[in-house]
XYZ file of C-alpha atoms in Angstrom:
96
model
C -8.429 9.562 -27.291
C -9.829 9.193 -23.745
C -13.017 10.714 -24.565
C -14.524 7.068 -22.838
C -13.153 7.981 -19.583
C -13.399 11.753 -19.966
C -16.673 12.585 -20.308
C -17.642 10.054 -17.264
C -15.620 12.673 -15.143
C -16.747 15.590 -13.949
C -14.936 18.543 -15.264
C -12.056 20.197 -13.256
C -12.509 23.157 -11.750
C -8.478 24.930 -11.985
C -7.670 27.169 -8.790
C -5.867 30.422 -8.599
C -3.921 29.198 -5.255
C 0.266 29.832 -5.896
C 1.283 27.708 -2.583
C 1.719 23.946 -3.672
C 0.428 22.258 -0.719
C -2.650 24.299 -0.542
C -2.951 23.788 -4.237
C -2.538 20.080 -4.175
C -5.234 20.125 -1.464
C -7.505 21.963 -3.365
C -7.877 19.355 -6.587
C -7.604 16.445 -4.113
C -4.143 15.233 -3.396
C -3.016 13.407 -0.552
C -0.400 15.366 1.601
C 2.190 12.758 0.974
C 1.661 12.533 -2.406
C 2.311 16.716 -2.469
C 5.423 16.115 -1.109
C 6.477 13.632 -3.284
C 5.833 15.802 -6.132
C 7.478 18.768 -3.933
C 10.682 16.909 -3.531
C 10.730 15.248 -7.163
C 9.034 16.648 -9.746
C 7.944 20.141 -9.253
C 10.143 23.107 -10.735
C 12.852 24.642 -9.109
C 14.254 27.918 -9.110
C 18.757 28.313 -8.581
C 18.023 27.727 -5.134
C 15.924 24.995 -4.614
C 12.382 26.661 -4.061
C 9.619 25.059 -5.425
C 8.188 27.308 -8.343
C 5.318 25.332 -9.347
C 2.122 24.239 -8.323
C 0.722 20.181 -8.725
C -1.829 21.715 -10.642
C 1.069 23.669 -13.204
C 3.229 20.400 -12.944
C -0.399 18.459 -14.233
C -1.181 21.059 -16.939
C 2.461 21.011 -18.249
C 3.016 17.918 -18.643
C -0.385 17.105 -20.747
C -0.051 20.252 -22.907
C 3.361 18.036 -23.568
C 1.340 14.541 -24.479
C -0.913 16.330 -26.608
C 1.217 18.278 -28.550
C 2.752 14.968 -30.150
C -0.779 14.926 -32.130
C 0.486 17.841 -34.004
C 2.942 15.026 -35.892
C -0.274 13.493 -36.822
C -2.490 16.205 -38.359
C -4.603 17.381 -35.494
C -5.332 21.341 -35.054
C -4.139 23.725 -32.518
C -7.625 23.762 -31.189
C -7.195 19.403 -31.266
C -4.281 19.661 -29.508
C -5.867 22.210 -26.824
C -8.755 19.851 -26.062
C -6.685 16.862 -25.972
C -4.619 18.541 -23.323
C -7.417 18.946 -21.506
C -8.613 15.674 -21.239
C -5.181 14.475 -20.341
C -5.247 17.252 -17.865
C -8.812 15.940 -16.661
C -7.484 12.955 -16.172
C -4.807 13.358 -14.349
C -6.518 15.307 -11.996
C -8.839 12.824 -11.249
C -5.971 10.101 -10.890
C -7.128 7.954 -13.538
C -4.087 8.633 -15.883
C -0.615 9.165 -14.065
């Protein structure tokens, strides 16, 4: 799908680091743009607390892209490598 822009990108190296803003640091977001996601579109638990990482939020929402391939005949392993291109992508800012 985006295998032209893909492969131009270097490949993203996922972090183990649980506190969003670090975590959003660490692939190369802006502070501001942390705490837009923070306030927006991270997970919440009852009370309010952020419960996800940019880098969850990113990986979440392109497993989600992908897995409308399955409606068009693509394998579990397909789906799993679009995801990561997505994933690639949005890392690198180049698909938001």
């Amino acid at each position: 799908m985006f295998k032209f822009c893909a492969k131009a990108l270097p490949k993203v190296v996922t972090t183990k680091l649980t506190d969003p803003m670090e975590n959003g640091k660490a692939i190369g977001l802006t502070e501001n743009s942390i705490k837009v996601l923070m306030t927006r579109y991270l997970k919440k638990d009852a009370s309010g607390k952020v419960v996800e990482t940019p880098e969850e939020l990113f990986r979440r929402v392109s497993d989600t892209v992908a897995a409308a391939e399955s409606r068009y005949g693509k394998t579990a392993e397909e789906i799993k490598e679009i995801s990561n291109e997505f994933f690639n992508l949005m890392v690198k800012s180049v698909f938001m």
